[in-house]
Amino acid sequence: MTQAVRIKDLGRHEGQVVAVRGWVTHVRSKGKIAFVVLRDGSGIVQTVASLQDVGDETLARMDAATQESSAVVTGTVRADRRAPGGYELQLKSFEVTGDSPDYPIAPKEHGVEYLLDHRHLWLRHRGPWAILRVRDEVEKAIRDFMYDREFVLIDSPILTPAACEGTSTLFETDYFDEKAYLSQSGQLYLEPACMAFDKVYCFGPTFRAEKSKTRRHLTEFWMIEPEMAWATLDDAMALAEEMVSYIVARVLDRRAEELKVLERDTSKLESVVPPFPRLSYDEAAAILTRPENVKRAEEAGAPPFVPGSDLGAMDETILGEPFDRPVMIHRYPVEVKAFYMQPDPERPDRALCVDVIAPEGYGEIIGGSQRIHDPELLQARIAEHGLPESAFRWYLDARRYGTVPHAGFGMGIERVVGWITGTRHLRETIPYPRTIQRLYP
Ligand code: 4AD
Ligand code: MG
């Protein structure tokens, strides 16, 4: 048996005869020579066969192979500077494993909805390949970052009895004789856990019934959420800038080829190092109400910024623009943020919270805060927000028994992958996107 080699490793076998198993992307034949480009998930390679080496039957089989047929080939590895990957295979044999008649994605342009209807096949193509390999690197970088800093992974439940991020985006499901909700965030489960393990995180899918169609919202997305006991807002902000910088550096180092496929301007990512600029909400509001910025939002058809309200997508774009790295906006008005955020002791109408805004108009990638640690205040907030106290009894226990200041944040994986890869619409940053309009495939 000839040794099977992955395409990315061909360079280690120069001059040897190896087998490659892959899928056909193009076929070209010129009289007594046929060229087949093969892809195997690790890379692409051009193969060449001559009538003299393989005979007319094999040459005819190559000529007849259609796009995305699977094939096993054997041949000699030859260096070729012009070939993709730097190597070419001079074939000895070519066998089709599964043919592929009428493959629905032609090399011509399709609309994105058509491609998403065929997402299960579109994954085989160059753009999705590059984006999802960056996603893989981002996820591995996060796990390494957390593990190296001794954060303990606490997998939080997906079926939950209570809302974390507001009741308007809950997915409800029957749970025997009760109602359950798909988790919007693992945070509520991490807060008690940080009092058991000191530093914890969860990393899993989260669900929000986002009723608007925007390029920044999925109904199912993945979030990494660290939580630290004995920590303040400043500690959460320091961790956020360190983590984001680590991830970007890792992708630049290990996924350069993928970023090249995506034509990402990597000079825009090289400056992403701590410290990130910090703006208070009030400083941000002063910037957004400058006449030139009011005019910009108006011209873009964006809703005007109203002081005291949450920031919109256009506001985030304007605020992020002057900076070559993410900007951290802290201390939003208490009313526009979640019930569990600690009020600023110096200004109780402001929450000790932070949103991290990516540059180049990619918007919010992180939301975090210091949490209320006083049991009475937390109980009052739960009531003010109209949340059922019975569903939060266990959550209040973290404050009843040895409460401490604690803080953490959540970072959306798709938002980060979108920014790093230069992909404007989040639906391309997750293997099988879920949005208000899409549950298929
Ligand atoms: O700001 P959010 O809502 O914060 C929380 O969920 C906190 N409980 C996290 C915590 O402190 N542990 O969401 C956090 C991040 C956002 O900054 C964004 O990156 C992402 O989650 N996100 C979404 N990503 C894709 N689609 C959506 N619908 C998203 N909603 C939030
Ligand atoms: Mg947020």
PDB file of C-alpha atoms in Angstrom, residues 15 84 88 108 137 161 168 195 389 418:
ATOM      1  CA  GLY A  15      10.582  12.666  -4.765  1.00  0.00           C
ATOM      2  CA  PRO A  84      -0.427  26.225  -5.055  1.00  0.00           C
ATOM      3  CA  GLU A  88       2.739  19.032  -7.733  1.00  0.00           C
ATOM      4  CA  LYS A 108     -19.609  31.086 -10.998  1.00  0.00           C
ATOM      5  CA  GLU A 137      -7.858  28.775  15.976  1.00  0.00           C
ATOM      6  CA  PRO A 161     -35.534  28.219  34.451  1.00  0.00           C
ATOM      7  CA  SER A 168     -37.699  39.753  25.232  1.00  0.00           C
ATOM      8  CA  MET A 195     -16.966  31.258  44.724  1.00  0.00           C
ATOM      9  CA  GLU A 389     -37.771  35.642  42.514  1.00  0.00           C
ATOM     10  CA  GLY A 418     -16.058  38.407  11.820  1.00  0.00           C
TER      11      GLY A 418
END
